[in-house]
GROMACS .gro file of C-alpha atoms in nm:
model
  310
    1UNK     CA    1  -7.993  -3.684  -1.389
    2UNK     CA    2  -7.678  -3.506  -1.571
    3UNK     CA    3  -7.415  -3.426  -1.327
    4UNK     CA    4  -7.299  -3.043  -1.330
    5UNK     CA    5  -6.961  -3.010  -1.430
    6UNK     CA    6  -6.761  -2.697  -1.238
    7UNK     CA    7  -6.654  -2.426  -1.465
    8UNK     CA    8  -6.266  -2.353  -1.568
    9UNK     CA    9  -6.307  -2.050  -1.328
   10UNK     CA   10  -6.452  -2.257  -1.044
   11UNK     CA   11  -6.154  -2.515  -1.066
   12UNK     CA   12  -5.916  -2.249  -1.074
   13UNK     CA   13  -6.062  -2.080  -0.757
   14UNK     CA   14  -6.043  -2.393  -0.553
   15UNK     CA   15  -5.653  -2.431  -0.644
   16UNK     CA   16  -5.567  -2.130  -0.556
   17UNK     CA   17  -5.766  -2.134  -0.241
   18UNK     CA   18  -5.566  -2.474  -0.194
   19UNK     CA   19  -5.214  -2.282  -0.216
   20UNK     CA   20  -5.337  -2.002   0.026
   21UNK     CA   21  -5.359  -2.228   0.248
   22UNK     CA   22  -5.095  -2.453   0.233
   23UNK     CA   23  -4.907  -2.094   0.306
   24UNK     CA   24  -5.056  -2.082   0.629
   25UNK     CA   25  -4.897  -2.125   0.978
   26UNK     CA   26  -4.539  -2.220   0.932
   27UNK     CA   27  -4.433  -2.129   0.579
   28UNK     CA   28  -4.448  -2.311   0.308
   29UNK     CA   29  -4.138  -2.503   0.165
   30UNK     CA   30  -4.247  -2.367  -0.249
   31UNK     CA   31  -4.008  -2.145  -0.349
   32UNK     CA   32  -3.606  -2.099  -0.385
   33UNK     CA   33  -3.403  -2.106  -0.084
   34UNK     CA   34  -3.148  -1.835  -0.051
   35UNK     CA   35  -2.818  -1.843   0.084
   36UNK     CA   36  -2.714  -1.626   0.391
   37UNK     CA   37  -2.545  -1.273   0.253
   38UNK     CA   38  -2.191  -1.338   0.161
   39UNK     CA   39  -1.969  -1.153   0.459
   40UNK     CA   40  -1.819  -0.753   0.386
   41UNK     CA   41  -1.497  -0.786   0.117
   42UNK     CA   42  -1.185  -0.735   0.267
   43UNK     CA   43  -1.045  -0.380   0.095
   44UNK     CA   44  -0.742  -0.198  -0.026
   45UNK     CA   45  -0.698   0.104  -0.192
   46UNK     CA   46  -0.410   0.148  -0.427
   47UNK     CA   47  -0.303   0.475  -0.567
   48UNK     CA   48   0.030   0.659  -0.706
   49UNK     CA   49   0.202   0.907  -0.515
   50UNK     CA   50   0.046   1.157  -0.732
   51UNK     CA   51  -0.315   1.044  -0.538
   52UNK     CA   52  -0.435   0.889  -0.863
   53UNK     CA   53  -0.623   0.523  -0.883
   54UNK     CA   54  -0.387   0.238  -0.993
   55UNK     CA   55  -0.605  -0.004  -1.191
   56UNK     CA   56  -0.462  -0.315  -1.251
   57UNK     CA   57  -0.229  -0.399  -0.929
   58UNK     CA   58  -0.256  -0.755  -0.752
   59UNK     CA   59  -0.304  -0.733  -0.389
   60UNK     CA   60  -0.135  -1.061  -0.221
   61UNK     CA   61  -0.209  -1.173   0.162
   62UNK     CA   62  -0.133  -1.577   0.260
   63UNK     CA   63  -0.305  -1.756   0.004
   64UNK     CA   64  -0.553  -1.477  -0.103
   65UNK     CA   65  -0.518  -1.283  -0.417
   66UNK     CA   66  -0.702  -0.986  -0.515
   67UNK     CA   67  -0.654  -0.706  -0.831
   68UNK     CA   68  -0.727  -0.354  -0.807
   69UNK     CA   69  -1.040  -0.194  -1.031
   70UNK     CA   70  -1.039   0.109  -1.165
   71UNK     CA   71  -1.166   0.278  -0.884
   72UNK     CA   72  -0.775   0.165  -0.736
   73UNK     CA   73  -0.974  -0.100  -0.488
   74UNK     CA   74  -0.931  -0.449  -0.461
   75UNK     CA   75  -1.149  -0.699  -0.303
   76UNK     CA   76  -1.141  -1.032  -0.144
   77UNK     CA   77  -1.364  -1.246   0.035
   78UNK     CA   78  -1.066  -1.363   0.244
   79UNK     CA   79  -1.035  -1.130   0.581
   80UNK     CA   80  -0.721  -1.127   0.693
   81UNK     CA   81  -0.644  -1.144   1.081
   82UNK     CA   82  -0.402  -0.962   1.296
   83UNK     CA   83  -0.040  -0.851   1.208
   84UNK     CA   84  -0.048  -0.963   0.801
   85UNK     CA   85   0.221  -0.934   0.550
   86UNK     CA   86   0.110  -0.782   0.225
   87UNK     CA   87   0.253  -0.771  -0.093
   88UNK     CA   88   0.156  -0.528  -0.399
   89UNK     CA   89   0.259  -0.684  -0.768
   90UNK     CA   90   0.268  -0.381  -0.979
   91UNK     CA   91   0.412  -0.528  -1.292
   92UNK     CA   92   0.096  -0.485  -1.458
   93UNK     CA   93  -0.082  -0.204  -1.274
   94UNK     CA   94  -0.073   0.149  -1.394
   95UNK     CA   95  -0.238   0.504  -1.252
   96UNK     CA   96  -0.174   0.647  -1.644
   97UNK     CA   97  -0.054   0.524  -1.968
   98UNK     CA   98   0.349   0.631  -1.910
   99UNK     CA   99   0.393   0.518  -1.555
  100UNK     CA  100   0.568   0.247  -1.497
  101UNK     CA  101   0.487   0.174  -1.109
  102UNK     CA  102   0.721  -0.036  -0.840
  103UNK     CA  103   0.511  -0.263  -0.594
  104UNK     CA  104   0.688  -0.378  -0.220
  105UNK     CA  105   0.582  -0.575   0.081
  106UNK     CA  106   0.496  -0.454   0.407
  107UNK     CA  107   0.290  -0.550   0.733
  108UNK     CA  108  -0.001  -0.417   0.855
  109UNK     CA  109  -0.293  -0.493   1.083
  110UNK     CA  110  -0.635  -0.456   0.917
  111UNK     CA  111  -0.928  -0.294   1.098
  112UNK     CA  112  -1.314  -0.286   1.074
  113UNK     CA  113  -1.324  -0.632   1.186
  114UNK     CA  114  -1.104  -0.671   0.874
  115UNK     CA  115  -1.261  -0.495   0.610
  116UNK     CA  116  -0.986  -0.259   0.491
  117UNK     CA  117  -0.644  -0.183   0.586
  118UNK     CA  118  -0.580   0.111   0.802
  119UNK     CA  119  -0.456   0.338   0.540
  120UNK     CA  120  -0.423   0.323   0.144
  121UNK     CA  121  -0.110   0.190  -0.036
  122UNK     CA  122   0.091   0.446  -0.287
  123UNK     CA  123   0.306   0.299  -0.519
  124UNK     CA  124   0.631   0.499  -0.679
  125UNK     CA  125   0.629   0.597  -0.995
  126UNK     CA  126   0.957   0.484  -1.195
  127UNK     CA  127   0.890   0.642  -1.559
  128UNK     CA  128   1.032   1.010  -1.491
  129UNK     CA  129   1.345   0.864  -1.414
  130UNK     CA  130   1.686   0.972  -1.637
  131UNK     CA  131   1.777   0.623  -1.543
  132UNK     CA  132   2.179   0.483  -1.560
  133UNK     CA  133   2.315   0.150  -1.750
  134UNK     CA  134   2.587   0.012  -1.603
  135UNK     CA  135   2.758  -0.306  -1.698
  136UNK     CA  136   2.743  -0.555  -1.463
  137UNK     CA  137   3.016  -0.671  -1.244
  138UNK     CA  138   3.309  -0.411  -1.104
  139UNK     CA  139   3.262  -0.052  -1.197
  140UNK     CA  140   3.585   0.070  -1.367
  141UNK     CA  141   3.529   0.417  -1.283
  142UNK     CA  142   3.279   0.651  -1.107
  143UNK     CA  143   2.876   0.607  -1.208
  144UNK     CA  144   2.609   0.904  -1.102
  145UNK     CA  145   2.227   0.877  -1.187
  146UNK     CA  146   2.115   1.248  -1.121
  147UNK     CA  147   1.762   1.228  -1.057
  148UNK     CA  148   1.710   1.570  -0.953
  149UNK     CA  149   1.456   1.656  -1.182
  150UNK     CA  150   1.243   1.423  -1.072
  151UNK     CA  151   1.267   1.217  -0.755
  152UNK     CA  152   1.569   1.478  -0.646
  153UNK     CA  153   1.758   1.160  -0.559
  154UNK     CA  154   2.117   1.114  -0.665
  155UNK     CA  155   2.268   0.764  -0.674
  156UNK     CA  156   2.657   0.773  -0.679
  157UNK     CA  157   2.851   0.459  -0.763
  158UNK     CA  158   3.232   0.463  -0.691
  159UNK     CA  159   3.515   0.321  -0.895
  160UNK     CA  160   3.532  -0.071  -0.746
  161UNK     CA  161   3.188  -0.149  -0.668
  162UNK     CA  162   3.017  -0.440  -0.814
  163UNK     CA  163   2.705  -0.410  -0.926
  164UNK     CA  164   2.480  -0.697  -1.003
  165UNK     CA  165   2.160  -0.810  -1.084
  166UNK     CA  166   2.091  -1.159  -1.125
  167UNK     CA  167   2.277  -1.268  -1.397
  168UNK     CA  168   2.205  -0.954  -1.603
  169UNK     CA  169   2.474  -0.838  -1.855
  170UNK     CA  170   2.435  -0.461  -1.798
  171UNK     CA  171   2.193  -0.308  -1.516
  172UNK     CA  172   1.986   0.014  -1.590
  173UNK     CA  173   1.935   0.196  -1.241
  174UNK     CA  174   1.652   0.408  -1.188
  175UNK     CA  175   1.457   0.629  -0.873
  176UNK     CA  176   1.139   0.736  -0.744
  177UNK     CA  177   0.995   0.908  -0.466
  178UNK     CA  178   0.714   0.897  -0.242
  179UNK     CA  179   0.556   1.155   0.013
  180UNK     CA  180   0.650   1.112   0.363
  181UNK     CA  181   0.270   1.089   0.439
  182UNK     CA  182   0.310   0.805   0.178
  183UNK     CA  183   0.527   0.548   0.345
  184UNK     CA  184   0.338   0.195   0.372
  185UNK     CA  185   0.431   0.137   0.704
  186UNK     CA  186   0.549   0.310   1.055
  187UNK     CA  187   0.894   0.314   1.131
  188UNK     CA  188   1.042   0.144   1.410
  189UNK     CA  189   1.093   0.347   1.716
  190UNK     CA  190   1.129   0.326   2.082
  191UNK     CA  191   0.863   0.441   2.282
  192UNK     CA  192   0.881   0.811   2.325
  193UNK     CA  193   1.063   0.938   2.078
  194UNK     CA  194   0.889   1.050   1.723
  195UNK     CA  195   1.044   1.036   1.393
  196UNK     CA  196   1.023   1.279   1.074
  197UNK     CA  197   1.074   1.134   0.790
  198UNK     CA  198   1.193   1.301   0.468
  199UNK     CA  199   1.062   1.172   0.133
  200UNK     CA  200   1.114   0.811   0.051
  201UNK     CA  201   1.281   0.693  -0.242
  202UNK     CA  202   1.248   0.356  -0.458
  203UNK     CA  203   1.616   0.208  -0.615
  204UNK     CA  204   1.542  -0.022  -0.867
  205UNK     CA  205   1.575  -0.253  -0.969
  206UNK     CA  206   1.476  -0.482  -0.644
  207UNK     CA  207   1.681  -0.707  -0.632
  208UNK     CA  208   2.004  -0.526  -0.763
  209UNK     CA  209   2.328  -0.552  -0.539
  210UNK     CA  210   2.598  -0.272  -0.459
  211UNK     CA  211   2.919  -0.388  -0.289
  212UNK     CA  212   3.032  -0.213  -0.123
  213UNK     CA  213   2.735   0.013  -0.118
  214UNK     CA  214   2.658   0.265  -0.325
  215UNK     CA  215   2.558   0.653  -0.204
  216UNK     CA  216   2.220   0.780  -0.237
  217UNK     CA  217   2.156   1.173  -0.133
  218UNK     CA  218   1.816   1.327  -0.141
  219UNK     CA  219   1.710   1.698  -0.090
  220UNK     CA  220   1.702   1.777   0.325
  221UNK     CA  221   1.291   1.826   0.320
  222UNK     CA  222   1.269   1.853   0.690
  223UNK     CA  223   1.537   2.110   0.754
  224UNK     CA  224   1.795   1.856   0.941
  225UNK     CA  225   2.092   2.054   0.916
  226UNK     CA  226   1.945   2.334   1.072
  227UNK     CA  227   1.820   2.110   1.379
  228UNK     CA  228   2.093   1.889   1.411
  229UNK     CA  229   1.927   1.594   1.386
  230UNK     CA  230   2.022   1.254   1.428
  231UNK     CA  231   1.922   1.094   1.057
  232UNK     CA  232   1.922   0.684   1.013
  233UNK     CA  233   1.852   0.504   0.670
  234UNK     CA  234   1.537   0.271   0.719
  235UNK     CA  235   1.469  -0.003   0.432
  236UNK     CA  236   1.160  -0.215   0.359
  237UNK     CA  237   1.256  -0.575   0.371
  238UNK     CA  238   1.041  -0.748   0.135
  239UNK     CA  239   1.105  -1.069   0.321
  240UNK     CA  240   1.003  -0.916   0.647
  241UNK     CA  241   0.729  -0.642   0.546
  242UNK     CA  242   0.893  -0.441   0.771
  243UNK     CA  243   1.182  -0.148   0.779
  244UNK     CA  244   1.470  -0.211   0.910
  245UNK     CA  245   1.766   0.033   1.022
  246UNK     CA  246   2.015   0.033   0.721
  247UNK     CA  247   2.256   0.303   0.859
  248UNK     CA  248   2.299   0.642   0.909
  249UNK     CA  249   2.351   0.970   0.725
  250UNK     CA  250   2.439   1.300   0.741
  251UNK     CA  251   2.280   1.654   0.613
  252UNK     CA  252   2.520   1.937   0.454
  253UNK     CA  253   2.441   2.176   0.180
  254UNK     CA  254   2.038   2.180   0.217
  255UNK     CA  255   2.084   1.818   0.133
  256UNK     CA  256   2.123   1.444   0.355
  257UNK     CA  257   2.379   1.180   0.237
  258UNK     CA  258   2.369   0.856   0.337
  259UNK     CA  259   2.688   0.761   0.533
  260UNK     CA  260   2.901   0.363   0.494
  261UNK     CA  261   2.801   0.136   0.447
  262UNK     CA  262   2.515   0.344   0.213
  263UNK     CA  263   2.279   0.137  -0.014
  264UNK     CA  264   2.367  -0.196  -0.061
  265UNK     CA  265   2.052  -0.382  -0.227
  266UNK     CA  266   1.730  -0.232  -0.427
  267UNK     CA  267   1.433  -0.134  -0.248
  268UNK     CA  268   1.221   0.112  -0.073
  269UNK     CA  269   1.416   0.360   0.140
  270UNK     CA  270   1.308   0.597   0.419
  271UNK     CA  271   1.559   0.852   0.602
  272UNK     CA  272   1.441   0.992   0.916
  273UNK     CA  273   1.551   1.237   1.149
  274UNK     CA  274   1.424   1.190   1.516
  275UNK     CA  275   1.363   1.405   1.831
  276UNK     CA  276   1.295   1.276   2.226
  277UNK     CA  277   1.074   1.582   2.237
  278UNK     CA  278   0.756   1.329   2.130
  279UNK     CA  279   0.407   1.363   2.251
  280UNK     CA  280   0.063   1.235   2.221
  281UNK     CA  281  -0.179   1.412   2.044
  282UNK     CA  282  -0.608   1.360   2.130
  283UNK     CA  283  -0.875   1.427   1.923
  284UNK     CA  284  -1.177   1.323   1.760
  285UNK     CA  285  -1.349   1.322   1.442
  286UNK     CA  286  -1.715   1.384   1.406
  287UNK     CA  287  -1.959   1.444   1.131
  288UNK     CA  288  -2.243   1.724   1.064
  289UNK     CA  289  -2.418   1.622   1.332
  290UNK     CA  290  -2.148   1.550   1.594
  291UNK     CA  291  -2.146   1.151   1.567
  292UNK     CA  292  -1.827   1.030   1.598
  293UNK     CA  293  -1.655   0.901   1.277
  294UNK     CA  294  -1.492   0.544   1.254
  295UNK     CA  295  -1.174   0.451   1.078
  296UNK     CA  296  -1.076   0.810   0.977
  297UNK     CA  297  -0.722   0.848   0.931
  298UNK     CA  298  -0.546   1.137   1.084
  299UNK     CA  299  -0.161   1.256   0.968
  300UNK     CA  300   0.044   1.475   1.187
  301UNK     CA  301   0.411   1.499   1.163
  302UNK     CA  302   0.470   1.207   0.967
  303UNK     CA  303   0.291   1.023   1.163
  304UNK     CA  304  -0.040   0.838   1.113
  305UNK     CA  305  -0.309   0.688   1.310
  306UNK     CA  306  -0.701   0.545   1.290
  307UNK     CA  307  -1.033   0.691   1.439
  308UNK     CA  308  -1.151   0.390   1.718
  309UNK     CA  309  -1.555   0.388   1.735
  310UNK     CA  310  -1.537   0.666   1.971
   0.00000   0.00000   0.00000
């Protein structure tokens, strides 16, 4: 008797029918295995003081290193924790093709379980600047960089002062500003009393050195010769991340004027007039449909702060 051979369909049936059910009950083990979703990038937004994306700026935190898009955000897989120090290389970032931005360090505690910093970082932009050359070393006679036009700081440099940078033959000095609103960090006050701080403004370079110090004056934005307000010079220690009181100064002639010892290094510098008359101020942010909005930030008299959950 011939034996009946099952047809290529037949065979085919019963395999499949042998897959389905090794499918059954627990799983089956055929297939790739995927990795658990990679944790929410840690985020910063980088822009000029103009409110324009800065492509190209590397965002440094411990041993994490990240480099802004575009878009002006960065993004690591590293989430930093608590109280960080930050530090924004813009030697090769740019918001357009003429700036020529200045980065700075500064500390801040990110929120959203880490996912972003609490506000965006705005960088100065140097390019406008008249900018002064110097030679290095004592000044023979008086030195003014008139920035008017564009930051509306003026540096003045007395007869006598050295200036140095590095080992530098000749030193070319030059400003920008930032919006109050724009200052990387708070400034350090006691508790109840609130500050108002006038534009900042950028010396560079960094690392240059004015002894003794050299005087910076900047237009009197918050009307502190009218009030009679007590004005001290803050500066952003790099080393730190945080400002630190660098003097005082005064306001005359719809203007403010650093007082001795003035500006003795490079840097970021706030001036800041402050009143006892401080309060807290309550509110919240909801959407369309009255759901409370998270990590909003809300400016009011110089001040800044971030939306909780509620």
């Amino acid at each position: 008797m011939r034996a009946v051979r099952p047809s290529r369909l037949a065979r085919g049936l019963a395999g499949l029918l042998a897959v389905l059910a090794g499918c059954q009950g627990r799983g089956s083990d055929i297939g790739p295995k995927l990795g658990a979703k990679p944790p929410d990038p840690f985020q910063v937004q980088v822009f000029d003081d103009q409110g324009r994306p800065v492509c190209g700026a590397t965002v440094r935190f411990g041993d994490a290193s990240a480099v802004t898009g575009r878009a002006g955000r960065s993004e690591s897989p590293v989430r930093p924790r608590g109280l960080t120090r930050f530090t924004i290389d813009a030697s090769a970032a740019s918001a357009t093709d003429l700036d020529d931005l200045a980065g700075f360090a500064f500390t801040a505690e990110p929120i959203d379980d880490g996912r972003a910093l609490p506000r965006a970082v705005f960088l100065p932009d140097l390019a406008p600047s008249a900018g002064l050359t110097v030679q290095a070393g004592v000044q023979p006679a008086p030195a003014t960089l008139d920035d008017r036009a564009t930051s509306g700081a003026i540096l003045a440099i007395e007869a006598g002062v050295a200036v140095v940078e590095g080992g530098a033959a000749t030193v070319t000095l030059r400003t920008a500003s930032l919006l109050p609103r724009h200052l990387p960090a708070a400034l350090p006050l006691p508790a109840g009393v609130a500050a108002v701080p006038a534009r900042a403004i950028f010396v560079a370079p960094e690392d240059v050195s004015f002894a003794p110090g050299a005087v910076l004056s900047i237009p009197d934005d918050i009307g502190a010769e009218a009030a009679g307000a007590e004005l001290t010079v803050y500066r952003l220690d790099r080393d730190l991340g945080e400002w630190v009181a660098a003097g005082t100064a005064t306001a005359s002639g719809g203007r403010i004027e650093t007082a001795a010892p003035g500006i003795v290094r490079g840097g970021l510098y706030a001036i800041a007039g402050t009143t006892p008359d401080a309060c807290t101020v309550h509110g919240r942010v909801v959407d369309r449909t009255g759901a409370a909005v998270r990590g909003a930030l809300v400016h009011a008299g110089g001040q800044a702060a971030v939306t909780e959950p509620n």
